[in-house]
mmCIF file of C-alpha atoms in Angstrom:
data_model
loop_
_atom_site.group_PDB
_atom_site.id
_atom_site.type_symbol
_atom_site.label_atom_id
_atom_site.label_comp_id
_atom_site.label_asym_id
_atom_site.label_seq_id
_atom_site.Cartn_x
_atom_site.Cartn_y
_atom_site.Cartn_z
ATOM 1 C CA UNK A 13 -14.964 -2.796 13.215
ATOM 2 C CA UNK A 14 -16.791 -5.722 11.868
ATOM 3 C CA UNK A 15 -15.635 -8.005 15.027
ATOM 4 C CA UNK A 16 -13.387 -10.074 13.335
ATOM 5 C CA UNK A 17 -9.736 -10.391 14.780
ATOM 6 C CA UNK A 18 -8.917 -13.944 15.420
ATOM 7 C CA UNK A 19 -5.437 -13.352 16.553
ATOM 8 C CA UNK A 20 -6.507 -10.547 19.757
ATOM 9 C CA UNK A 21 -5.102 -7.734 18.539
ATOM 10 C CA UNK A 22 -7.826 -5.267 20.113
ATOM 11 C CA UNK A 23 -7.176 -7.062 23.306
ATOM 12 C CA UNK A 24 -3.075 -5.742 23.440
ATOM 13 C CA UNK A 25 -4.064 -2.611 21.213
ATOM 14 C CA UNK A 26 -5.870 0.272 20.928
ATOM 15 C CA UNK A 27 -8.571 0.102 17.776
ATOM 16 C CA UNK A 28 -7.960 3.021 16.677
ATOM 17 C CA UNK A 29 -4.494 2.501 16.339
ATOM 18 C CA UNK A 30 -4.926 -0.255 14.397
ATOM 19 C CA UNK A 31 -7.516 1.593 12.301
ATOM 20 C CA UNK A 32 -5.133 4.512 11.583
ATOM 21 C CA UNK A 33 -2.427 1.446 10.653
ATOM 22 C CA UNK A 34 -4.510 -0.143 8.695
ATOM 23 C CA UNK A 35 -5.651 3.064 6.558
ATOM 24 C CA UNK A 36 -2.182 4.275 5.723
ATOM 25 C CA UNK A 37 -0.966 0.482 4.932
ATOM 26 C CA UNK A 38 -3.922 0.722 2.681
ATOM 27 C CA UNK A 39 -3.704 4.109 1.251
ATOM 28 C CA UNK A 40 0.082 3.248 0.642
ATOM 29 C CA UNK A 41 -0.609 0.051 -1.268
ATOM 30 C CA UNK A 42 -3.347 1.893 -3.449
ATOM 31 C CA UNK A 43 -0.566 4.402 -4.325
ATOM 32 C CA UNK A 44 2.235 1.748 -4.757
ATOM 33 C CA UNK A 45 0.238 -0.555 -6.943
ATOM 34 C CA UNK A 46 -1.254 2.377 -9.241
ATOM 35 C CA UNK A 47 2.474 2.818 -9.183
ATOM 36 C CA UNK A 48 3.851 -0.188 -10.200
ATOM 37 C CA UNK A 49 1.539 -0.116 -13.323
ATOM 38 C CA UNK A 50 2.187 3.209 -14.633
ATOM 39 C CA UNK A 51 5.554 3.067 -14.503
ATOM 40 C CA UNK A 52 5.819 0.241 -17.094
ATOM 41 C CA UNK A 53 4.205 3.073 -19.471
ATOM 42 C CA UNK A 54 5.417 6.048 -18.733
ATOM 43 C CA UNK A 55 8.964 7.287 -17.088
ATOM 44 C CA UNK A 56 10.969 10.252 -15.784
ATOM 45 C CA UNK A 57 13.602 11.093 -18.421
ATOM 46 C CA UNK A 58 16.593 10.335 -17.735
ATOM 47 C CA UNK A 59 18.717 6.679 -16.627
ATOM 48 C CA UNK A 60 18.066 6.964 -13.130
ATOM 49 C CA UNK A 61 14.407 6.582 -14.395
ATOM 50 C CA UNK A 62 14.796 3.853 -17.422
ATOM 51 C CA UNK A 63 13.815 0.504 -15.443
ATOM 52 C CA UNK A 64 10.426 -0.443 -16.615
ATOM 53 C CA UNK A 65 10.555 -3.443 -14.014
ATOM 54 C CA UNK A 66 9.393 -1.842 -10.431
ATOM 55 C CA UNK A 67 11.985 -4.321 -8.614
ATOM 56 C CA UNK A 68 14.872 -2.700 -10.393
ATOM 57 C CA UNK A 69 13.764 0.743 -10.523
ATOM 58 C CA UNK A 70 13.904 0.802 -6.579
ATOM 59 C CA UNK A 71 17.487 -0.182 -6.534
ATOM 60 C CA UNK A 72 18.484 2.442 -9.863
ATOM 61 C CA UNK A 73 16.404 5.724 -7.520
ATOM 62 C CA UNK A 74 19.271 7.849 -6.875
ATOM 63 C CA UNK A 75 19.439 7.232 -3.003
ATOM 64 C CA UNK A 76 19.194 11.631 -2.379
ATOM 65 C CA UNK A 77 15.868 11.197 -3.743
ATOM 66 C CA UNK A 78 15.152 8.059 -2.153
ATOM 67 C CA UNK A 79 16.369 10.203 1.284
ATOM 68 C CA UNK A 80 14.236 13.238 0.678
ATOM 69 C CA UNK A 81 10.827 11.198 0.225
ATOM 70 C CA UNK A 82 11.478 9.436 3.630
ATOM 71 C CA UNK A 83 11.865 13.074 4.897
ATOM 72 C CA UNK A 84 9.104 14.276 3.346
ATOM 73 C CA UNK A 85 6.638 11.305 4.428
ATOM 74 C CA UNK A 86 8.098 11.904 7.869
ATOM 75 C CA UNK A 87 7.327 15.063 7.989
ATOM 76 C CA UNK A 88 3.984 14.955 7.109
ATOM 77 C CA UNK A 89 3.025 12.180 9.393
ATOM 78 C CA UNK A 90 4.840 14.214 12.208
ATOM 79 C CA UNK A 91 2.402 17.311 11.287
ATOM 80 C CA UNK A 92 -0.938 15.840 10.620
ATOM 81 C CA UNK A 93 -0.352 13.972 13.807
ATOM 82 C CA UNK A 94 0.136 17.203 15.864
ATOM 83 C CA UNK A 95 3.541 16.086 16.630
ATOM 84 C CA UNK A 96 1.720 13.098 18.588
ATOM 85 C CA UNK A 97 2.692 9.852 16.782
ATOM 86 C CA UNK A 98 3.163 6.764 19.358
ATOM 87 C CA UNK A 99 0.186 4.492 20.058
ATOM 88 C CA UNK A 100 -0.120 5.921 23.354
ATOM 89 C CA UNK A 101 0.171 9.331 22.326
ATOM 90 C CA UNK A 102 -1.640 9.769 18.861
ATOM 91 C CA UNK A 103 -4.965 8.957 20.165
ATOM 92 C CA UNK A 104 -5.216 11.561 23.719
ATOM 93 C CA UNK A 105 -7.635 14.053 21.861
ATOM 94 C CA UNK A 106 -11.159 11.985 22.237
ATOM 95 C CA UNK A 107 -12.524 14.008 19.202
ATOM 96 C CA UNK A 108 -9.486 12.533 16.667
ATOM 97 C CA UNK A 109 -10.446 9.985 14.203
ATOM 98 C CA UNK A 110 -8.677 7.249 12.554
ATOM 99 C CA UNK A 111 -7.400 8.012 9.335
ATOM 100 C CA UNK A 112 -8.651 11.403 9.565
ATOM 101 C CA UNK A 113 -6.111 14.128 8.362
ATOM 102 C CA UNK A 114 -8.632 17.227 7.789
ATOM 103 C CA UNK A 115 -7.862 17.033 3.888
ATOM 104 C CA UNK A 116 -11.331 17.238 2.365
ATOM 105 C CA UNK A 117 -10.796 19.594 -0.516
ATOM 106 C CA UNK A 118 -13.948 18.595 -2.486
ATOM 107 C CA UNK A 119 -16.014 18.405 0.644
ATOM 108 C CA UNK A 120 -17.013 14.523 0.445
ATOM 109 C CA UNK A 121 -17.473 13.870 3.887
ATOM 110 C CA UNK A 122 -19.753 16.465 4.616
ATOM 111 C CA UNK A 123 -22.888 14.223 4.601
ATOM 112 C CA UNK A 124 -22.743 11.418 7.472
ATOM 113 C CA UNK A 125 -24.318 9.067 5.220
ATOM 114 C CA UNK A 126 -21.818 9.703 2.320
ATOM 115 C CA UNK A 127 -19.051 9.478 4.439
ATOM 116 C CA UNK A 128 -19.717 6.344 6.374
ATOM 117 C CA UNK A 129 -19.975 4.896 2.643
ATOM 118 C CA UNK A 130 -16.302 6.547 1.379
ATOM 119 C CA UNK A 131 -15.106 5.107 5.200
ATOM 120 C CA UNK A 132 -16.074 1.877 3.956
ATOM 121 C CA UNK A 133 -14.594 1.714 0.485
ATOM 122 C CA UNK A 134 -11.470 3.330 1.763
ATOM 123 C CA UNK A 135 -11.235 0.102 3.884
ATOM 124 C CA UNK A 136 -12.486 -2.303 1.659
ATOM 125 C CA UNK A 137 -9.946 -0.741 -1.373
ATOM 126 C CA UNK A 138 -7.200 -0.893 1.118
ATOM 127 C CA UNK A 139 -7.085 -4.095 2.044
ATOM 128 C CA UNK A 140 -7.836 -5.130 -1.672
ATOM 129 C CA UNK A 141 -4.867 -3.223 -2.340
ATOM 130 C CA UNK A 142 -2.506 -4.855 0.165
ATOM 131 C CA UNK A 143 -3.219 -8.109 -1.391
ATOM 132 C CA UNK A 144 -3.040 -7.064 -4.717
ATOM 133 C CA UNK A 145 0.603 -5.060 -3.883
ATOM 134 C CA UNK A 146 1.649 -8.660 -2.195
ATOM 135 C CA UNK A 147 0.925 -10.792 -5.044
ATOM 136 C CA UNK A 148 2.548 -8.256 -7.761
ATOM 137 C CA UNK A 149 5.682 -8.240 -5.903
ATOM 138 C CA UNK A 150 5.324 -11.792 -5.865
ATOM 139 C CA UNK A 151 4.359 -12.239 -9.321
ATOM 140 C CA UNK A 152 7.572 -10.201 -10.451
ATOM 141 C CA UNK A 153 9.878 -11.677 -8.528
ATOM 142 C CA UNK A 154 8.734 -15.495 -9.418
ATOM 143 C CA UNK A 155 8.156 -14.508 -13.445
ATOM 144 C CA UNK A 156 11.084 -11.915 -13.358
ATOM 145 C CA UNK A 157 8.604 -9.401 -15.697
ATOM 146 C CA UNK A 158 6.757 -6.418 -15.320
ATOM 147 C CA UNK A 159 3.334 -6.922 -14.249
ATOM 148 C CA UNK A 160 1.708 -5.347 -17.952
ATOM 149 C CA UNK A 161 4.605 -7.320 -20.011
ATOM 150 C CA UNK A 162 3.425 -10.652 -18.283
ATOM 151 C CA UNK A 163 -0.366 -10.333 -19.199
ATOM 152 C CA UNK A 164 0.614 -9.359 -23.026
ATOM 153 C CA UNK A 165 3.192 -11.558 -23.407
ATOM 154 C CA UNK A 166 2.554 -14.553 -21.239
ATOM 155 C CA UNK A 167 5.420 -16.917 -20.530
ATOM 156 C CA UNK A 168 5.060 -19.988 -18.619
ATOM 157 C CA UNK A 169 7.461 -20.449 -15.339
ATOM 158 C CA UNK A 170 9.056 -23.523 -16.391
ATOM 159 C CA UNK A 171 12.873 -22.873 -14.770
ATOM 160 C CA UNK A 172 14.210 -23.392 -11.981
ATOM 161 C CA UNK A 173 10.698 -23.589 -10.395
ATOM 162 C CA UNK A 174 9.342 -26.406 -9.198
ATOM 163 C CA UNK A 175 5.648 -26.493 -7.029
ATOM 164 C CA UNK A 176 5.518 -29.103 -4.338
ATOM 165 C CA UNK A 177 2.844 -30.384 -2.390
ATOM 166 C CA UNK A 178 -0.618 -31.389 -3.299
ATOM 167 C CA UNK A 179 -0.534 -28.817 -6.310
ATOM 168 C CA UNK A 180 2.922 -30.720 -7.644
ATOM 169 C CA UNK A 181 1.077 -34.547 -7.427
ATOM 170 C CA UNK A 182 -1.921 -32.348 -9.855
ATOM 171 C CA UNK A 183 1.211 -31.416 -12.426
ATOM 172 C CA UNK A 184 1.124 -28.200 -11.610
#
């Protein structure tokens, strides 16, 4: 908590709700964006697989697989929450952590020192993330390309798109 929340959040909610919301927005977006990218490189056999463009992919995922990932995330936020997963609920043990599942395989956080600093870049990477995610979804739907096909093969948005404003009077 660095203090800043302009809108009053912490006021209505809990911090540590919004901590643990903000961690698995961020831990999400990390996944989705490394996702996004290697997708355009490298792909499942088989049609349901073929779309190198991320926006079309989601709609060609045959929908049973599509079903057994929301299971499966379910689950496992049902578990590592000790079955305890509303705001008012997830936080009644005083010695549970935001963000905290008990998954430390290579013992990182063992160190308080080392830790505080991995608590930080998981934060700071997160958010990065988040706006990165927003502005490749963005960025694909405006350009209508893959993320990697766009920087090799640049094409300039010239139809159908038209910026107004201040950045339309620059000729933009």
């Amino acid at each position: 908590d660095v203090g800043f929340d302009p809108l009053g959040f912490s006021d209505i909610f809990d911090v540590n709700v919004l901590r643990e919301a903000e961690l698995k927005h961020g831990r999400i977006c990390m996944l989705a964006t490394t996702g996004i990218l290697v997708q355009e490189v490298i792909r499942l056999p088989g049609d349901a697989f073929s779309a190198k463009f991320a926006l079309d992919a989601w709609a060609q995922a045959p929908r049973g697989g599509m079903l057994q990932i929301l299971v499966a995330i379910g689950l496992i936020e049902m578990v590592s929450n000790r079955f305890a997963i509303t705001a008012t609920t997830m936080f009644q043990n005083p010695a549970r952590v935001p963000g905290d599942l008990g998954f430390d395989p290579l013992s990182l956080g063992t160190n308080p020192a080392t830790r505080a600093k991995y608590e930080l870049a998981e934060v700071t990477h997160g958010r990065a993330a988040m706006m990165g995610l927003s502005g490749m979804i963005h960025q694909m739907i405006v350009s209508k390309q893959p993320i990697i096909d766009q920087l090799l093969n640049f094409r300039p948005i010239t139809e159908g798109f038209k910026v107004g404003g201040a950045a339309g009077n620059l000729g933009y």
